[in-house]
Amino acid sequence: MPEMPEGQRFYVISPDNAVVHGFAVQAGAEAAAVAFGEDAHVVDTMAGAYAPSLFRVIDGKMVVDGQGLFDYRLGLETNLVESANRRALPIVLALLKKGADPNGRDAKGRSALN
């Protein structure tokens, strides 16, 4: 099974999707997202298959916005393809920032661009 690269675990995506910042600690990512304001997202790129992986600021608070959207154990490219197919833009942006190859393919040969 592919390994996720070392580095930041949590990524904050601004409400307009223009800014993506990585954080090692969830509390820091959540504070940054709340500072960005409504509809900012936090993506946990090390979330397991059934764990919360996507959070969003609603009414000034972090809430779970997606659970089990991907599984870090499958690797960056497979998760990128899956997230693109589900149209989960905040996750796509986080995985690209983490280093996913936009031309990479999953085990079935699909790319995020297909």
JSON list of C-alpha atoms in Angstrom, two decimals:
[
{"chain": "A", "resi": 1, "resn": "MET", "atom": "CA", "xyz": [0.00, 0.00, 0.00]},
{"chain": "A", "resi": 2, "resn": "PRO", "atom": "CA", "xyz": [1.38, 3.49, -0.84]},
{"chain": "A", "resi": 3, "resn": "GLU", "atom": "CA", "xyz": [2.57, 5.69, 1.98]},
{"chain": "A", "resi": 4, "resn": "MET", "atom": "CA", "xyz": [1.48, 9.29, 2.46]},
{"chain": "A", "resi": 5, "resn": "PRO", "atom": "CA", "xyz": [4.46, 11.65, 2.46]},
{"chain": "A", "resi": 6, "resn": "GLU", "atom": "CA", "xyz": [5.69, 13.26, 5.64]},
{"chain": "A", "resi": 7, "resn": "GLY", "atom": "CA", "xyz": [4.87, 16.88, 6.28]},
{"chain": "A", "resi": 8, "resn": "GLN", "atom": "CA", "xyz": [1.77, 18.78, 7.15]},
{"chain": "A", "resi": 9, "resn": "ARG", "atom": "CA", "xyz": [-1.29, 16.78, 8.12]},
{"chain": "A", "resi": 10, "resn": "PHE", "atom": "CA", "xyz": [-4.00, 19.46, 8.21]},
{"chain": "A", "resi": 11, "resn": "TYR", "atom": "CA", "xyz": [-4.71, 21.89, 5.38]},
{"chain": "A", "resi": 12, "resn": "VAL", "atom": "CA", "xyz": [-6.84, 25.03, 5.63]},
{"chain": "A", "resi": 13, "resn": "ILE", "atom": "CA", "xyz": [-8.64, 26.18, 2.51]},
{"chain": "A", "resi": 14, "resn": "SER", "atom": "CA", "xyz": [-9.98, 29.74, 2.40]},
{"chain": "A", "resi": 15, "resn": "PRO", "atom": "CA", "xyz": [-13.67, 30.26, 1.57]},
{"chain": "A", "resi": 16, "resn": "ASP", "atom": "CA", "xyz": [-12.78, 31.38, -1.98]},
{"chain": "A", "resi": 17, "resn": "ASN", "atom": "CA", "xyz": [-10.46, 28.34, -2.45]},
{"chain": "A", "resi": 18, "resn": "ALA", "atom": "CA", "xyz": [-7.58, 30.70, -3.28]},
{"chain": "A", "resi": 19, "resn": "VAL", "atom": "CA", "xyz": [-5.41, 30.06, -0.20]},
{"chain": "A", "resi": 20, "resn": "VAL", "atom": "CA", "xyz": [-4.25, 26.66, 1.06]},
{"chain": "A", "resi": 21, "resn": "HIS", "atom": "CA", "xyz": [-2.01, 26.46, 4.15]},
{"chain": "A", "resi": 22, "resn": "GLY", "atom": "CA", "xyz": [-0.62, 23.35, 5.82]},
{"chain": "A", "resi": 23, "resn": "PHE", "atom": "CA", "xyz": [-0.46, 22.77, 9.58]},
{"chain": "A", "resi": 24, "resn": "ALA", "atom": "CA", "xyz": [1.03, 19.98, 11.66]},
{"chain": "A", "resi": 25, "resn": "VAL", "atom": "CA", "xyz": [-1.48, 20.48, 14.49]},
{"chain": "A", "resi": 26, "resn": "GLN", "atom": "CA", "xyz": [-5.27, 20.40, 14.21]},
{"chain": "A", "resi": 27, "resn": "ALA", "atom": "CA", "xyz": [-5.83, 23.21, 16.72]},
{"chain": "A", "resi": 28, "resn": "GLY", "atom": "CA", "xyz": [-3.70, 25.58, 14.64]},
{"chain": "A", "resi": 29, "resn": "ALA", "atom": "CA", "xyz": [-5.53, 24.63, 11.45]},
{"chain": "A", "resi": 30, "resn": "GLU", "atom": "CA", "xyz": [-8.92, 25.13, 13.09]},
{"chain": "A", "resi": 31, "resn": "ALA", "atom": "CA", "xyz": [-7.92, 28.54, 14.48]},
{"chain": "A", "resi": 32, "resn": "ALA", "atom": "CA", "xyz": [-6.76, 29.64, 11.02]},
{"chain": "A", "resi": 33, "resn": "ALA", "atom": "CA", "xyz": [-9.97, 28.39, 9.39]},
{"chain": "A", "resi": 34, "resn": "VAL", "atom": "CA", "xyz": [-12.13, 30.25, 11.91]},
{"chain": "A", "resi": 35, "resn": "ALA", "atom": "CA", "xyz": [-10.05, 33.38, 11.22]},
{"chain": "A", "resi": 36, "resn": "PHE", "atom": "CA", "xyz": [-10.75, 32.98, 7.49]},
{"chain": "A", "resi": 37, "resn": "GLY", "atom": "CA", "xyz": [-14.44, 32.89, 8.32]},
{"chain": "A", "resi": 38, "resn": "GLU", "atom": "CA", "xyz": [-17.58, 31.20, 7.03]},
{"chain": "A", "resi": 39, "resn": "ASP", "atom": "CA", "xyz": [-17.09, 28.28, 4.64]},
{"chain": "A", "resi": 40, "resn": "ALA", "atom": "CA", "xyz": [-13.36, 27.92, 5.24]},
{"chain": "A", "resi": 41, "resn": "HIS", "atom": "CA", "xyz": [-12.38, 24.24, 5.35]},
{"chain": "A", "resi": 42, "resn": "VAL", "atom": "CA", "xyz": [-9.89, 22.06, 7.20]},
{"chain": "A", "resi": 43, "resn": "VAL", "atom": "CA", "xyz": [-8.82, 18.78, 5.60]},
{"chain": "A", "resi": 44, "resn": "ASP", "atom": "CA", "xyz": [-7.18, 16.04, 7.67]},
{"chain": "A", "resi": 45, "resn": "THR", "atom": "CA", "xyz": [-4.99, 14.29, 5.09]},
{"chain": "A", "resi": 46, "resn": "MET", "atom": "CA", "xyz": [-4.20, 11.45, 7.49]},
{"chain": "A", "resi": 47, "resn": "ALA", "atom": "CA", "xyz": [-7.81, 10.54, 8.26]},
{"chain": "A", "resi": 48, "resn": "GLY", "atom": "CA", "xyz": [-8.71, 6.90, 8.02]},
{"chain": "A", "resi": 49, "resn": "ALA", "atom": "CA", "xyz": [-11.56, 5.39, 6.03]},
{"chain": "A", "resi": 50, "resn": "TYR", "atom": "CA", "xyz": [-14.29, 6.05, 8.60]},
{"chain": "A", "resi": 51, "resn": "ALA", "atom": "CA", "xyz": [-12.88, 9.09, 10.40]},
{"chain": "A", "resi": 52, "resn": "PRO", "atom": "CA", "xyz": [-13.85, 12.72, 9.87]},
{"chain": "A", "resi": 53, "resn": "SER", "atom": "CA", "xyz": [-11.64, 14.14, 7.13]},
{"chain": "A", "resi": 54, "resn": "LEU", "atom": "CA", "xyz": [-13.32, 17.39, 6.12]},
{"chain": "A", "resi": 55, "resn": "PHE", "atom": "CA", "xyz": [-14.40, 20.20, 8.44]},
{"chain": "A", "resi": 56, "resn": "ARG", "atom": "CA", "xyz": [-16.04, 23.54, 7.62]},
{"chain": "A", "resi": 57, "resn": "VAL", "atom": "CA", "xyz": [-16.62, 26.79, 9.47]},
{"chain": "A", "resi": 58, "resn": "ILE", "atom": "CA", "xyz": [-20.34, 27.36, 9.97]},
{"chain": "A", "resi": 59, "resn": "ASP", "atom": "CA", "xyz": [-21.62, 30.11, 12.26]},
{"chain": "A", "resi": 60, "resn": "GLY", "atom": "CA", "xyz": [-18.06, 30.66, 13.48]},
{"chain": "A", "resi": 61, "resn": "LYS", "atom": "CA", "xyz": [-17.54, 27.05, 14.60]},
{"chain": "A", "resi": 62, "resn": "MET", "atom": "CA", "xyz": [-15.81, 24.02, 13.09]},
{"chain": "A", "resi": 63, "resn": "VAL", "atom": "CA", "xyz": [-18.24, 21.27, 12.09]},
{"chain": "A", "resi": 64, "resn": "VAL", "atom": "CA", "xyz": [-17.69, 17.92, 10.40]},
{"chain": "A", "resi": 65, "resn": "ASP", "atom": "CA", "xyz": [-18.45, 18.35, 6.70]},
{"chain": "A", "resi": 66, "resn": "GLY", "atom": "CA", "xyz": [-17.38, 14.94, 5.47]},
{"chain": "A", "resi": 67, "resn": "GLN", "atom": "CA", "xyz": [-16.50, 11.59, 6.91]},
{"chain": "A", "resi": 68, "resn": "GLY", "atom": "CA", "xyz": [-14.80, 8.70, 5.20]},
{"chain": "A", "resi": 69, "resn": "LEU", "atom": "CA", "xyz": [-14.20, 10.64, 1.99]},
{"chain": "A", "resi": 70, "resn": "PHE", "atom": "CA", "xyz": [-10.81, 9.03, 1.53]},
{"chain": "A", "resi": 71, "resn": "ASP", "atom": "CA", "xyz": [-8.29, 6.75, 3.23]},
{"chain": "A", "resi": 72, "resn": "TYR", "atom": "CA", "xyz": [-4.72, 8.02, 3.60]},
{"chain": "A", "resi": 73, "resn": "ARG", "atom": "CA", "xyz": [-3.40, 4.45, 3.37]},
{"chain": "A", "resi": 74, "resn": "LEU", "atom": "CA", "xyz": [-4.29, 4.36, -0.34]},
{"chain": "A", "resi": 75, "resn": "GLY", "atom": "CA", "xyz": [-1.81, 7.12, -1.21]},
{"chain": "A", "resi": 76, "resn": "LEU", "atom": "CA", "xyz": [-2.06, 10.62, -2.55]},
{"chain": "A", "resi": 77, "resn": "GLU", "atom": "CA", "xyz": [-2.94, 9.91, -6.18]},
{"chain": "A", "resi": 78, "resn": "THR", "atom": "CA", "xyz": [-5.71, 7.39, -5.44]},
{"chain": "A", "resi": 79, "resn": "ASN", "atom": "CA", "xyz": [-7.23, 9.80, -2.92]},
{"chain": "A", "resi": 80, "resn": "LEU", "atom": "CA", "xyz": [-6.89, 12.67, -5.38]},
{"chain": "A", "resi": 81, "resn": "VAL", "atom": "CA", "xyz": [-8.76, 10.72, -8.05]},
{"chain": "A", "resi": 82, "resn": "GLU", "atom": "CA", "xyz": [-11.47, 9.70, -5.58]},
{"chain": "A", "resi": 83, "resn": "SER", "atom": "CA", "xyz": [-11.87, 13.25, -4.25]},
{"chain": "A", "resi": 84, "resn": "ALA", "atom": "CA", "xyz": [-12.02, 14.71, -7.76]},
{"chain": "A", "resi": 85, "resn": "ASN", "atom": "CA", "xyz": [-14.67, 12.17, -8.75]},
{"chain": "A", "resi": 86, "resn": "ARG", "atom": "CA", "xyz": [-16.72, 13.19, -5.70]},
{"chain": "A", "resi": 87, "resn": "ARG", "atom": "CA", "xyz": [-16.18, 16.87, -6.54]},
{"chain": "A", "resi": 88, "resn": "ALA", "atom": "CA", "xyz": [-14.69, 17.47, -3.08]},
{"chain": "A", "resi": 89, "resn": "LEU", "atom": "CA", "xyz": [-12.71, 20.57, -4.08]},
{"chain": "A", "resi": 90, "resn": "PRO", "atom": "CA", "xyz": [-11.26, 21.38, -0.62]},
{"chain": "A", "resi": 91, "resn": "ILE", "atom": "CA", "xyz": [-9.81, 17.87, -0.40]},
{"chain": "A", "resi": 92, "resn": "VAL", "atom": "CA", "xyz": [-8.45, 18.05, -3.96]},
{"chain": "A", "resi": 93, "resn": "LEU", "atom": "CA", "xyz": [-6.72, 21.35, -3.15]},
{"chain": "A", "resi": 94, "resn": "ALA", "atom": "CA", "xyz": [-5.26, 19.95, 0.09]},
{"chain": "A", "resi": 95, "resn": "LEU", "atom": "CA", "xyz": [-3.91, 16.82, -1.60]},
{"chain": "A", "resi": 96, "resn": "LEU", "atom": "CA", "xyz": [-2.36, 18.85, -4.42]},
{"chain": "A", "resi": 97, "resn": "LYS", "atom": "CA", "xyz": [-0.68, 21.13, -1.86]},
{"chain": "A", "resi": 98, "resn": "LYS", "atom": "CA", "xyz": [0.55, 18.04, 0.01]},
{"chain": "A", "resi": 99, "resn": "GLY", "atom": "CA", "xyz": [2.24, 16.86, -3.18]},
{"chain": "A", "resi": 100, "resn": "ALA", "atom": "CA", "xyz": [-0.20, 14.69, -5.12]},
{"chain": "A", "resi": 101, "resn": "ASP", "atom": "CA", "xyz": [0.62, 14.41, -8.81]},
{"chain": "A", "resi": 102, "resn": "PRO", "atom": "CA", "xyz": [-2.33, 15.86, -10.78]},
{"chain": "A", "resi": 103, "resn": "ASN", "atom": "CA", "xyz": [-1.45, 13.46, -13.61]},
{"chain": "A", "resi": 104, "resn": "GLY", "atom": "CA", "xyz": [-1.12, 10.48, -11.26]},
{"chain": "A", "resi": 105, "resn": "ARG", "atom": "CA", "xyz": [-3.40, 7.48, -11.59]},
{"chain": "A", "resi": 106, "resn": "ASP", "atom": "CA", "xyz": [-5.18, 5.19, -9.18]},
{"chain": "A", "resi": 107, "resn": "ALA", "atom": "CA", "xyz": [-4.99, 1.38, -9.23]},
{"chain": "A", "resi": 108, "resn": "LYS", "atom": "CA", "xyz": [-7.67, 1.29, -11.97]},
{"chain": "A", "resi": 109, "resn": "GLY", "atom": "CA", "xyz": [-5.68, 3.64, -14.20]},
{"chain": "A", "resi": 110, "resn": "ARG", "atom": "CA", "xyz": [-7.99, 6.63, -13.71]},
{"chain": "A", "resi": 111, "resn": "SER", "atom": "CA", "xyz": [-6.62, 10.13, -13.24]},
{"chain": "A", "resi": 112, "resn": "ALA", "atom": "CA", "xyz": [-8.13, 13.09, -11.43]},
{"chain": "A", "resi": 113, "resn": "LEU", "atom": "CA", "xyz": [-8.44, 14.80, -14.80]},
{"chain": "A", "resi": 114, "resn": "ASN", "atom": "CA", "xyz": [-10.65, 12.10, -16.35]}
]
